[in-house]
PDB file of C-alpha atoms in Angstrom:
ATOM      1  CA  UNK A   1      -6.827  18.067  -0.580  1.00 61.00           C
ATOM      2  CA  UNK A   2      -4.012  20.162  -0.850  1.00 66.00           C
ATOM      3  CA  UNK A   3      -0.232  19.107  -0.682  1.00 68.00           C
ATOM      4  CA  UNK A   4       2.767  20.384   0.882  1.00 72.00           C
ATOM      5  CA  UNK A   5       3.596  21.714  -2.734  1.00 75.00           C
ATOM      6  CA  UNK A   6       0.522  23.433  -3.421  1.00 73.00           C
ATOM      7  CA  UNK A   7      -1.020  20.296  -6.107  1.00 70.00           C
ATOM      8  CA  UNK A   8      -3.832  18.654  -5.598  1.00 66.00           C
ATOM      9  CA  UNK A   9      -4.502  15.040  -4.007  1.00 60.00           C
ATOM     10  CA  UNK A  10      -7.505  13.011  -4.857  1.00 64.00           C
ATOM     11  CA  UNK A  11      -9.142  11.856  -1.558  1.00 64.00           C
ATOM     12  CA  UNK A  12     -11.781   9.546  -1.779  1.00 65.00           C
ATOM     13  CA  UNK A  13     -15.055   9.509   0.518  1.00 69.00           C
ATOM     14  CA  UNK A  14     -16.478   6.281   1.046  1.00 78.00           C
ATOM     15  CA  UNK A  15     -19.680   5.086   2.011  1.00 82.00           C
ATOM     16  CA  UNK A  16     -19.812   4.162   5.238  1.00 87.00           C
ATOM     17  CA  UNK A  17     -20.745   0.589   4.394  1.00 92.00           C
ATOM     18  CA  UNK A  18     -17.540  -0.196   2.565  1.00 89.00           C
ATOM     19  CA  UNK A  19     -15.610   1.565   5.181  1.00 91.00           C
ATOM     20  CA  UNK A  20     -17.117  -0.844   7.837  1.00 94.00           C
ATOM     21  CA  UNK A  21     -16.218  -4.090   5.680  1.00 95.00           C
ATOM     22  CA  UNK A  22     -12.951  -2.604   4.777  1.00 95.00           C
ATOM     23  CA  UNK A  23     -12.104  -2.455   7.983  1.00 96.00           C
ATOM     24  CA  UNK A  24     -13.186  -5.840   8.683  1.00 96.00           C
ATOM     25  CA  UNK A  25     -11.160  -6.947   6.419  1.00 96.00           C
ATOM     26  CA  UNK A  26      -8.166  -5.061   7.142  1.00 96.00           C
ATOM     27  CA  UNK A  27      -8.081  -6.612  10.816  1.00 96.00           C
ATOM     28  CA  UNK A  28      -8.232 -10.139   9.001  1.00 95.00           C
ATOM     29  CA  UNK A  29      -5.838  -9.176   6.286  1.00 96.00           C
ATOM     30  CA  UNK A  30      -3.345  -6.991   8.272  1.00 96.00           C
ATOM     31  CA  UNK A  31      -2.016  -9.757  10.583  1.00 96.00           C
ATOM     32  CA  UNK A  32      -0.916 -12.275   7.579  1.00 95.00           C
ATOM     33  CA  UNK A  33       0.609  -9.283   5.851  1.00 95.00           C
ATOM     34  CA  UNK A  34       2.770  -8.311   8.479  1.00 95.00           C
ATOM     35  CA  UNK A  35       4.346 -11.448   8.535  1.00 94.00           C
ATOM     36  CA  UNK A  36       5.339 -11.026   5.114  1.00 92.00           C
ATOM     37  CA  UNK A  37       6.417  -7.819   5.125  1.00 94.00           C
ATOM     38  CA  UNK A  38      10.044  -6.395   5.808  1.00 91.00           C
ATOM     39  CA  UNK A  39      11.207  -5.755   9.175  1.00 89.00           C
ATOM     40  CA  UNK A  40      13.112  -2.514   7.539  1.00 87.00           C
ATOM     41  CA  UNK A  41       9.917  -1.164   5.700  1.00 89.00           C
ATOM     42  CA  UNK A  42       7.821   1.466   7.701  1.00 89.00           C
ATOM     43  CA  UNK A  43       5.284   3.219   5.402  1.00 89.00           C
ATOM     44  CA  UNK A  44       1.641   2.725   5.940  1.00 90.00           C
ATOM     45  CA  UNK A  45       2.315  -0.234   8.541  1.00 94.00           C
ATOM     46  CA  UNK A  46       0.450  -0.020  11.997  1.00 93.00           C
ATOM     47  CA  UNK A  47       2.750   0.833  15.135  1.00 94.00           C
ATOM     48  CA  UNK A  48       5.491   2.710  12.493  1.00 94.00           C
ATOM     49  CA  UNK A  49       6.712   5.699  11.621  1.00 93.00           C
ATOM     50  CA  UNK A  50       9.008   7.882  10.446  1.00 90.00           C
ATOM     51  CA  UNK A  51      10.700   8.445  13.679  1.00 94.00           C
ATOM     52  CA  UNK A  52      11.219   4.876  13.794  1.00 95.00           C
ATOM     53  CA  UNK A  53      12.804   4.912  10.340  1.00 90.00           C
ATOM     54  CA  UNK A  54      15.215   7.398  11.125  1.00 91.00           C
ATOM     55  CA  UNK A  55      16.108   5.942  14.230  1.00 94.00           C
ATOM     56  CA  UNK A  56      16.924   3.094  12.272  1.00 91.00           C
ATOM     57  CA  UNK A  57      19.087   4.592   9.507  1.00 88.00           C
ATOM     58  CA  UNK A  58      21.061   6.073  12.160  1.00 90.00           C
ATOM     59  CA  UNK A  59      21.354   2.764  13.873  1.00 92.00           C
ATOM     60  CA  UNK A  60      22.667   1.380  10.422  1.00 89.00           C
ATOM     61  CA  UNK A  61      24.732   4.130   9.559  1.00 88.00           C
ATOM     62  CA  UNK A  62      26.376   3.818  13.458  1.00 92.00           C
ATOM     63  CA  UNK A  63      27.276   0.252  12.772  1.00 93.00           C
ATOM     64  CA  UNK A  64      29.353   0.920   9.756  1.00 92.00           C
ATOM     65  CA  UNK A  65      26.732   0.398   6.277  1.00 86.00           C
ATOM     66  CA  UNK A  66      26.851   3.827   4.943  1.00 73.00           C
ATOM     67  CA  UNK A  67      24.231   3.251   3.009  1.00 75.00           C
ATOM     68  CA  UNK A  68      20.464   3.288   3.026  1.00 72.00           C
ATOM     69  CA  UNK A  69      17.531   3.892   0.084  1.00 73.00           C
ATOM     70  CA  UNK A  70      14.379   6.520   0.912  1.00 71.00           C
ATOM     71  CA  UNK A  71      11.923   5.913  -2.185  1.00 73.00           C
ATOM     72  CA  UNK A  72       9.134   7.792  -2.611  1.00 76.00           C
ATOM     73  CA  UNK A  73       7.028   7.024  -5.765  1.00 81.00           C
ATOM     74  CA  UNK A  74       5.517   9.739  -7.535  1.00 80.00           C
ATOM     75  CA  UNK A  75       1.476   9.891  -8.077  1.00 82.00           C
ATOM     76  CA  UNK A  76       1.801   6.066  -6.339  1.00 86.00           C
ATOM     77  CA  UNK A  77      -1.413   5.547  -5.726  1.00 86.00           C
ATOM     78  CA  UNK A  78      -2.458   6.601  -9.039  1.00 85.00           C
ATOM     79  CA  UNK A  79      -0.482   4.671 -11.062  1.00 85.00           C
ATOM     80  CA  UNK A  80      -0.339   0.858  -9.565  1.00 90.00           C
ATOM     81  CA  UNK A  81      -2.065  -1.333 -12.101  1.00 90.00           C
ATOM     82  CA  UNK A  82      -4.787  -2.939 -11.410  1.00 92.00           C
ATOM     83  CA  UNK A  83      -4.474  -6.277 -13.224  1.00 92.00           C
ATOM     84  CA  UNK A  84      -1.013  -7.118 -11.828  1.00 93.00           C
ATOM     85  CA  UNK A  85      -2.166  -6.062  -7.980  1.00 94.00           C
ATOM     86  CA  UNK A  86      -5.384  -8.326  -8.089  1.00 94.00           C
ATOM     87  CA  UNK A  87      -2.734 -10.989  -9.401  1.00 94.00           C
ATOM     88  CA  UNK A  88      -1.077 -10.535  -6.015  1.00 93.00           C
ATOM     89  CA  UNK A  89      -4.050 -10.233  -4.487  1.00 94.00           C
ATOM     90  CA  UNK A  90      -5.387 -13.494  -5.499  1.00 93.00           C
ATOM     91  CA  UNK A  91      -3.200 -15.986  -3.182  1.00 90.00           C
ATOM     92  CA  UNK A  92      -3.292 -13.396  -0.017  1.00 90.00           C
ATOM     93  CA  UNK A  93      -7.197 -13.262  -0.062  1.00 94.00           C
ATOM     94  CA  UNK A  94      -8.626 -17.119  -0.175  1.00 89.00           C
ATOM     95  CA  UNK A  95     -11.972 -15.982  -0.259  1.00 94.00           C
ATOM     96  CA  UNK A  96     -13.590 -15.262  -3.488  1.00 94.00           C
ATOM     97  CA  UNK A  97     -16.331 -13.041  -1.710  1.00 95.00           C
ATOM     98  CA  UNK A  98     -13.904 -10.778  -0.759  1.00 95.00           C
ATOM     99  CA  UNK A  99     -12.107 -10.864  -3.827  1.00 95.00           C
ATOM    100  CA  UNK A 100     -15.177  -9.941  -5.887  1.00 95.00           C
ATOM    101  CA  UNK A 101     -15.748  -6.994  -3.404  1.00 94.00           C
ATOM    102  CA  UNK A 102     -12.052  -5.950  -3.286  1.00 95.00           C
ATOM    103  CA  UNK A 103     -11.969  -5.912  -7.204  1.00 92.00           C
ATOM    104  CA  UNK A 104     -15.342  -3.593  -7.400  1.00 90.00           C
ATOM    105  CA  UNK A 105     -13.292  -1.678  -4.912  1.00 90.00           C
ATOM    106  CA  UNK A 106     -10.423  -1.536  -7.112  1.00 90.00           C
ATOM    107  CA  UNK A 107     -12.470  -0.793 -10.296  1.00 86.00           C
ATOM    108  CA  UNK A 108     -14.507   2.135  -8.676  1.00 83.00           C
ATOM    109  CA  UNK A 109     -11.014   3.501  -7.737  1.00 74.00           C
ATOM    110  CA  UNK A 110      -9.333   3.487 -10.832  1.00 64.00           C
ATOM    111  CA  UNK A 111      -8.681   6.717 -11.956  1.00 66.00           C
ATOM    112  CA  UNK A 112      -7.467   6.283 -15.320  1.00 64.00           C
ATOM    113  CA  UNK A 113      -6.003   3.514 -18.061  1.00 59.00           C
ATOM    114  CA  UNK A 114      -2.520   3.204 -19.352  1.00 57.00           C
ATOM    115  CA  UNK A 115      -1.321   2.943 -22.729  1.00 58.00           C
ATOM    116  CA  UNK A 116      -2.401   0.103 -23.637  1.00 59.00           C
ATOM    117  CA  UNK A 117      -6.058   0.302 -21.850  1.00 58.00           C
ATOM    118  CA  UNK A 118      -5.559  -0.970 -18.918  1.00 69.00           C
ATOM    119  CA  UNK A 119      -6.910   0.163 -15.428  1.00 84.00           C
ATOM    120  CA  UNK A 120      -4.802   2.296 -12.742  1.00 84.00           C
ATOM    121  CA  UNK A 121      -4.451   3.942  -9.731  1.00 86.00           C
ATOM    122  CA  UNK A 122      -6.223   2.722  -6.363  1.00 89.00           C
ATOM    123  CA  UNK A 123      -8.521   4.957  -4.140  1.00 87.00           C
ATOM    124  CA  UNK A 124      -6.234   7.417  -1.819  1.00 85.00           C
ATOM    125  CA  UNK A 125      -8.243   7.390   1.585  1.00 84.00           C
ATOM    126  CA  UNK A 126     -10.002   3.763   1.397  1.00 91.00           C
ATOM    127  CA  UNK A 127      -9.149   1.672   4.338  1.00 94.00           C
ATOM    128  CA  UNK A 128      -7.456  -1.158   2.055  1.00 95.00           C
ATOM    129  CA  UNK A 129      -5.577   1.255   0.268  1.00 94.00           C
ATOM    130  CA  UNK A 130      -2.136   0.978   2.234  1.00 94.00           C
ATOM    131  CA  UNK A 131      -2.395  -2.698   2.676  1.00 96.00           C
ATOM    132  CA  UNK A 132      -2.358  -3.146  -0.499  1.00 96.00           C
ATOM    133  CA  UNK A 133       0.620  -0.272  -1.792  1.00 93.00           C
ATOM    134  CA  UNK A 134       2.626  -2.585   0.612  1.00 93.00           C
ATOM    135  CA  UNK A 135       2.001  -5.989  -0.906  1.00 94.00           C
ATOM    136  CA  UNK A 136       2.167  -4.239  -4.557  1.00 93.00           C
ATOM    137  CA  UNK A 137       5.669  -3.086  -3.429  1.00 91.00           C
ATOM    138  CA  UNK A 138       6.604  -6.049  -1.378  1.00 90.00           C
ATOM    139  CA  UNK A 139       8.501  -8.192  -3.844  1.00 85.00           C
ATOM    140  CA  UNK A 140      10.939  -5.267  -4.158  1.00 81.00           C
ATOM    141  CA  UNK A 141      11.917  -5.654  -0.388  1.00 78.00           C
ATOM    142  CA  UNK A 142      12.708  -8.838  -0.470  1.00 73.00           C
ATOM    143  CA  UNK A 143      16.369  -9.966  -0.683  1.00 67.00           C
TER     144      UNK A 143
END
């Protein structure tokens, strides 16, 4: 698929198997997550959008904090380690079924190995996906 600049993003097709089960587990998993999450953090979370976050930075900037930070992380997808997410993984998802299947998920996603070996990058266009860029990133939102 092309993007807005004219390079390349990796899409991946799922069977429609996994796509069923992700999905499963996305309505079991979703609910738990958003009651981690940040109230101030709008990508990939259900009922948000970027409307929403600018109607929010305006709100903030209104009210006096002249300040705000837009991150977007280049190749994201690509590059989250594996290792460390499953880490984070492991207490979120109690049930070592799903684990096992979300770590084959993981591994047939992985699109290449760091430096030092180890496994990156998460499949763009899987279900789970953006559930789990958000709990990757969610230490960095808290205060």
């Amino acid at each position: 698929m092309k993007k807005p600049d004219g390079k390349i993003r990796i899409i991946s097709a799922q069977h429609l198997k996994d796509k069923l089960v992700q999905r499963a587990l996305l309505i079991l998993l979703e609910p738990k997550a958003e009651a981690l999450f940040h109230n101030d953090s709008y990508a990939y979370r259900r009922g948000r959008n970027v409307q929403m976050a600018l109607d929010k930075a305006r709100e903030r900037i209104r009210i006096g904090q002249d300040w705000l930070v837009d991150a977007d992380i280049s190749k994201f997808f690509d590059n989250i380690p594996l290792k460390p997410l499953q880490k984070k993984l492991k207490p979120f998802v109690q049930d070592t079924a799903a684990l096992a299947l979300i770590g084959k998920w993981l591994k047939q996603g992985a699109h290449h190995a760091s430096l030092l070996g180890n496994d990156r990058g998460i499949s763009q266009g899987a279900i789970l996906s953006p559930l789990f860029c958000n709990l990757y990133m969610h230490e960095f939102d808290r205060p």
